Amino acid sequence: MISGMDHLPTTEAAVTALRALADAYGREIEVTHDIGADRTSRRTAAGVGVTTDPDGSLPHEAYVELGGSPQVSVRLYPDDDALITVDGVQCPDIARDDVPAFLRSLYEDHAWVTGRRFPPSHHLMVPLPGDRVHKEFIGLLLSPWLADRVR
């Protein structure tokens, strides 16, 4: 299994790590690939018929859906980062290398939710390697999975 500190140099390496993670946790996985500057979400200004970046490379983006609870999707961008969505809570700007550790924290029940009465708010807290914690605002609506993790 991929450890939390491994470098994932490409989108394909990250997809391979996520497939291994899905297998380890018994999760179904569905992957959609978008390859080429004309197909990736952050390169809409690439122009008609332009498929490569200025350096000649083909940008590769992938969208991954994982089965089970919580409902998790991961959009892996060609720019070494990802958007992870957990039960509708979007967690942007996750470093690609941190994606497996982020998901392990979810699946091993290390993530938690903080709550505050006034003003009412909740945050999803996901521990990452190196004593870091990703903190994401949730708002007022909590899924059952998120509600079970309120501290």
PDB file of C-alpha atoms in Angstrom:
ATOM      1  CA  MET A   1       0.000   0.000   0.000  1.00  0.00           C
ATOM      2  CA  ILE A   2       1.097   3.545  -0.680  1.00  0.00           C
ATOM      3  CA  SER A   3       2.208   5.376   2.465  1.00  0.00           C
ATOM      4  CA  GLY A   4       1.167   8.919   3.286  1.00  0.00           C
ATOM      5  CA  MET A   5       4.530  10.380   2.348  1.00  0.00           C
ATOM      6  CA  ASP A   6       5.051   8.854  -1.120  1.00  0.00           C
ATOM      7  CA  HIS A   7       5.415  11.206  -4.051  1.00  0.00           C
ATOM      8  CA  LEU A   8       2.794  10.798  -6.775  1.00  0.00           C
ATOM      9  CA  PRO A   9       4.428  12.498  -9.779  1.00  0.00           C
ATOM     10  CA  THR A  10       1.531  12.030 -12.200  1.00  0.00           C
ATOM     11  CA  THR A  11      -2.221  11.803 -12.270  1.00  0.00           C
ATOM     12  CA  GLU A  12      -1.877   8.157 -13.331  1.00  0.00           C
ATOM     13  CA  ALA A  13       0.309   7.419 -10.286  1.00  0.00           C
ATOM     14  CA  ALA A  14      -2.370   8.940  -8.064  1.00  0.00           C
ATOM     15  CA  VAL A  15      -5.100   6.876  -9.771  1.00  0.00           C
ATOM     16  CA  THR A  16      -3.018   3.726  -9.207  1.00  0.00           C
ATOM     17  CA  ALA A  17      -2.638   4.642  -5.518  1.00  0.00           C
ATOM     18  CA  LEU A  18      -6.401   5.232  -5.233  1.00  0.00           C
ATOM     19  CA  ARG A  19      -7.145   1.860  -6.857  1.00  0.00           C
ATOM     20  CA  ALA A  20      -4.873   0.177  -4.273  1.00  0.00           C
ATOM     21  CA  LEU A  21      -6.564   2.127  -1.483  1.00  0.00           C
ATOM     22  CA  ALA A  22     -10.055   1.183  -2.730  1.00  0.00           C
ATOM     23  CA  ASP A  23      -8.984  -2.464  -2.811  1.00  0.00           C
ATOM     24  CA  ALA A  24      -7.510  -2.289   0.702  1.00  0.00           C
ATOM     25  CA  TYR A  25     -10.717  -0.782   2.149  1.00  0.00           C
ATOM     26  CA  GLY A  26     -13.144  -2.844   0.070  1.00  0.00           C
ATOM     27  CA  ARG A  27     -14.514   0.164  -1.839  1.00  0.00           C
ATOM     28  CA  GLU A  28     -15.822   0.176  -5.383  1.00  0.00           C
ATOM     29  CA  ILE A  29     -13.991   2.646  -7.602  1.00  0.00           C
ATOM     30  CA  GLU A  30     -14.936   4.318 -10.873  1.00  0.00           C
ATOM     31  CA  VAL A  31     -12.408   6.429 -12.779  1.00  0.00           C
ATOM     32  CA  THR A  32     -12.951   8.829 -15.680  1.00  0.00           C
ATOM     33  CA  HIS A  33      -9.900  10.235 -17.499  1.00  0.00           C
ATOM     34  CA  ASP A  34      -9.642  13.534 -19.391  1.00  0.00           C
ATOM     35  CA  ILE A  35      -6.407  13.846 -21.362  1.00  0.00           C
ATOM     36  CA  GLY A  36      -5.356  16.874 -23.409  1.00  0.00           C
ATOM     37  CA  ALA A  37      -5.505  20.622 -22.838  1.00  0.00           C
ATOM     38  CA  ASP A  38      -8.814  20.749 -24.702  1.00  0.00           C
ATOM     39  CA  ARG A  39     -10.392  18.238 -22.266  1.00  0.00           C
ATOM     40  CA  THR A  40      -9.131  19.258 -18.818  1.00  0.00           C
ATOM     41  CA  SER A  41     -11.200  21.597 -16.660  1.00  0.00           C
ATOM     42  CA  ARG A  42      -8.509  24.179 -15.932  1.00  0.00           C
ATOM     43  CA  ARG A  43      -7.436  24.659 -19.534  1.00  0.00           C
ATOM     44  CA  THR A  44     -10.580  26.035 -21.147  1.00  0.00           C
ATOM     45  CA  ALA A  45      -8.502  28.818 -22.692  1.00  0.00           C
ATOM     46  CA  ALA A  46      -6.325  26.316 -24.570  1.00  0.00           C
ATOM     47  CA  GLY A  47      -8.094  27.042 -27.840  1.00  0.00           C
ATOM     48  CA  VAL A  48      -9.920  24.879 -30.326  1.00  0.00           C
ATOM     49  CA  GLY A  49      -7.971  21.777 -31.355  1.00  0.00           C
ATOM     50  CA  VAL A  50      -5.083  22.462 -28.950  1.00  0.00           C
ATOM     51  CA  THR A  51      -4.351  19.302 -26.966  1.00  0.00           C
ATOM     52  CA  THR A  52      -0.895  19.933 -25.513  1.00  0.00           C
ATOM     53  CA  ASP A  53       0.504  22.383 -23.016  1.00  0.00           C
ATOM     54  CA  PRO A  54       3.100  24.888 -24.231  1.00  0.00           C
ATOM     55  CA  ASP A  55       5.861  22.426 -23.224  1.00  0.00           C
ATOM     56  CA  GLY A  56       4.370  19.749 -25.505  1.00  0.00           C
ATOM     57  CA  SER A  57       3.004  17.536 -22.721  1.00  0.00           C
ATOM     58  CA  LEU A  58      -0.534  16.205 -22.538  1.00  0.00           C
ATOM     59  CA  PRO A  59      -2.257  17.331 -19.333  1.00  0.00           C
ATOM     60  CA  HIS A  60      -4.086  14.465 -17.611  1.00  0.00           C
ATOM     61  CA  GLU A  61      -7.005  14.943 -15.241  1.00  0.00           C
ATOM     62  CA  ALA A  62      -9.023  12.179 -13.599  1.00  0.00           C
ATOM     63  CA  TYR A  63     -12.312  12.026 -11.725  1.00  0.00           C
ATOM     64  CA  VAL A  64     -12.579   9.194  -9.191  1.00  0.00           C
ATOM     65  CA  GLU A  65     -15.703   8.069  -7.349  1.00  0.00           C
ATOM     66  CA  LEU A  66     -15.397   5.695  -4.409  1.00  0.00           C
ATOM     67  CA  GLY A  67     -18.283   3.591  -3.139  1.00  0.00           C
ATOM     68  CA  GLY A  68     -19.527   3.278   0.418  1.00  0.00           C
ATOM     69  CA  SER A  69     -20.012   5.783   3.190  1.00  0.00           C
ATOM     70  CA  PRO A  70     -18.993   8.528   3.278  1.00  0.00           C
ATOM     71  CA  GLN A  71     -19.675   9.379  -0.350  1.00  0.00           C
ATOM     72  CA  VAL A  72     -16.248  10.403  -1.701  1.00  0.00           C
ATOM     73  CA  SER A  73     -15.107  11.769  -5.050  1.00  0.00           C
ATOM     74  CA  VAL A  74     -11.672  13.006  -6.060  1.00  0.00           C
ATOM     75  CA  ARG A  75     -10.832  15.253  -9.019  1.00  0.00           C
ATOM     76  CA  LEU A  76      -7.107  14.960  -9.709  1.00  0.00           C
ATOM     77  CA  TYR A  77      -5.795  17.985 -11.584  1.00  0.00           C
ATOM     78  CA  PRO A  78      -2.693  18.053 -13.804  1.00  0.00           C
ATOM     79  CA  ASP A  79      -1.274  20.789 -11.525  1.00  0.00           C
ATOM     80  CA  ASP A  80      -0.351  18.404  -8.649  1.00  0.00           C
ATOM     81  CA  ASP A  81      -3.479  19.089  -6.600  1.00  0.00           C
ATOM     82  CA  ALA A  82      -6.939  17.670  -6.096  1.00  0.00           C
ATOM     83  CA  LEU A  83     -10.489  18.497  -5.065  1.00  0.00           C
ATOM     84  CA  ILE A  84     -11.894  15.920  -2.647  1.00  0.00           C
ATOM     85  CA  THR A  85     -15.622  15.939  -1.934  1.00  0.00           C
ATOM     86  CA  VAL A  86     -16.839  14.148   1.207  1.00  0.00           C
ATOM     87  CA  ASP A  87     -20.630  13.814   1.560  1.00  0.00           C
ATOM     88  CA  GLY A  88     -21.060  17.065  -0.373  1.00  0.00           C
ATOM     89  CA  VAL A  89     -18.310  18.986   1.472  1.00  0.00           C
ATOM     90  CA  GLN A  90     -15.755  20.237  -1.038  1.00  0.00           C
ATOM     91  CA  CYS A  91     -12.135  20.186   0.110  1.00  0.00           C
ATOM     92  CA  PRO A  92     -10.142  22.036  -2.571  1.00  0.00           C
ATOM     93  CA  ASP A  93      -6.405  22.441  -2.987  1.00  0.00           C
ATOM     94  CA  ILE A  94      -5.355  19.102  -1.501  1.00  0.00           C
ATOM     95  CA  ALA A  95      -1.819  18.263  -2.639  1.00  0.00           C
ATOM     96  CA  ARG A  96      -1.894  15.192  -4.899  1.00  0.00           C
ATOM     97  CA  ASP A  97       0.659  13.486  -2.620  1.00  0.00           C
ATOM     98  CA  ASP A  98      -1.744  13.938   0.353  1.00  0.00           C
ATOM     99  CA  VAL A  99      -4.805  12.377  -1.322  1.00  0.00           C
ATOM    100  CA  PRO A 100      -4.186   8.763  -0.160  1.00  0.00           C
ATOM    101  CA  ALA A 101      -3.487   9.908   3.423  1.00  0.00           C
ATOM    102  CA  PHE A 102      -6.621  12.101   3.373  1.00  0.00           C
ATOM    103  CA  LEU A 103      -8.773   9.129   2.328  1.00  0.00           C
ATOM    104  CA  ARG A 104      -7.120   6.804   4.867  1.00  0.00           C
ATOM    105  CA  SER A 105      -7.991   9.323   7.595  1.00  0.00           C
ATOM    106  CA  LEU A 106     -11.629   9.183   6.485  1.00  0.00           C
ATOM    107  CA  TYR A 107     -11.806   5.399   6.196  1.00  0.00           C
ATOM    108  CA  GLU A 108      -9.962   4.725   9.470  1.00  0.00           C
ATOM    109  CA  ASP A 109     -12.211   7.145  11.420  1.00  0.00           C
ATOM    110  CA  HIS A 110      -9.445   9.630  12.210  1.00  0.00           C
ATOM    111  CA  ALA A 111     -11.404  12.562  10.728  1.00  0.00           C
ATOM    112  CA  TRP A 112     -13.800  14.501  12.927  1.00  0.00           C
ATOM    113  CA  VAL A 113     -16.250  17.393  12.792  1.00  0.00           C
ATOM    114  CA  THR A 114     -16.102  20.416  15.076  1.00  0.00           C
ATOM    115  CA  GLY A 115     -19.270  22.301  15.869  1.00  0.00           C
ATOM    116  CA  ARG A 116     -20.108  25.672  17.300  1.00  0.00           C
ATOM    117  CA  ARG A 117     -23.506  26.910  18.493  1.00  0.00           C
ATOM    118  CA  PHE A 118     -23.118  30.620  17.776  1.00  0.00           C
ATOM    119  CA  PRO A 119     -22.730  31.469  15.098  1.00  0.00           C
ATOM    120  CA  PRO A 120     -23.739  27.955  14.087  1.00  0.00           C
ATOM    121  CA  SER A 121     -21.038  26.302  12.009  1.00  0.00           C
ATOM    122  CA  HIS A 122     -19.206  23.033  11.499  1.00  0.00           C
ATOM    123  CA  HIS A 123     -15.785  22.135  10.113  1.00  0.00           C
ATOM    124  CA  LEU A 124     -14.507  18.840   8.770  1.00  0.00           C
ATOM    125  CA  MET A 125     -11.082  18.138  10.252  1.00  0.00           C
ATOM    126  CA  VAL A 126      -8.882  15.617   8.430  1.00  0.00           C
ATOM    127  CA  PRO A 127      -5.446  14.774   9.856  1.00  0.00           C
ATOM    128  CA  LEU A 128      -2.569  14.539   7.360  1.00  0.00           C
ATOM    129  CA  PRO A 129       1.067  13.414   7.673  1.00  0.00           C
ATOM    130  CA  GLY A 130       3.475  15.802   9.361  1.00  0.00           C
ATOM    131  CA  ASP A 131       1.082  16.868  12.143  1.00  0.00           C
ATOM    132  CA  ARG A 132      -1.081  18.801   9.682  1.00  0.00           C
ATOM    133  CA  VAL A 133      -4.882  18.950   9.722  1.00  0.00           C
ATOM    134  CA  HIS A 134      -7.015  19.974   6.751  1.00  0.00           C
ATOM    135  CA  LYS A 135      -9.936  22.109   7.990  1.00  0.00           C
ATOM    136  CA  GLU A 136     -12.966  22.653   5.757  1.00  0.00           C
ATOM    137  CA  PHE A 137     -16.152  24.640   6.486  1.00  0.00           C
ATOM    138  CA  ILE A 138     -19.317  22.538   6.287  1.00  0.00           C
ATOM    139  CA  GLY A 139     -22.193  24.889   7.046  1.00  0.00           C
ATOM    140  CA  LEU A 140     -25.412  23.780   8.698  1.00  0.00           C
ATOM    141  CA  LEU A 141     -26.394  20.555   6.930  1.00  0.00           C
ATOM    142  CA  LEU A 142     -24.604  17.430   8.101  1.00  0.00           C
ATOM    143  CA  SER A 143     -24.930  14.040   6.466  1.00  0.00           C
ATOM    144  CA  PRO A 144     -25.408  11.115   8.885  1.00  0.00           C
ATOM    145  CA  TRP A 145     -21.730  10.177   8.432  1.00  0.00           C
ATOM    146  CA  LEU A 146     -20.583  13.726   9.277  1.00  0.00           C
ATOM    147  CA  ALA A 147     -23.061  14.013  12.191  1.00  0.00           C
ATOM    148  CA  ASP A 148     -21.607  10.830  13.732  1.00  0.00           C
ATOM    149  CA  ARG A 149     -18.179  12.488  13.884  1.00  0.00           C
ATOM    150  CA  VAL A 150     -19.110  15.716  15.721  1.00  0.00           C
ATOM    151  CA  ARG A 151     -16.852  16.328  18.739  1.00  0.00           C
TER     152      ARG A 151
END
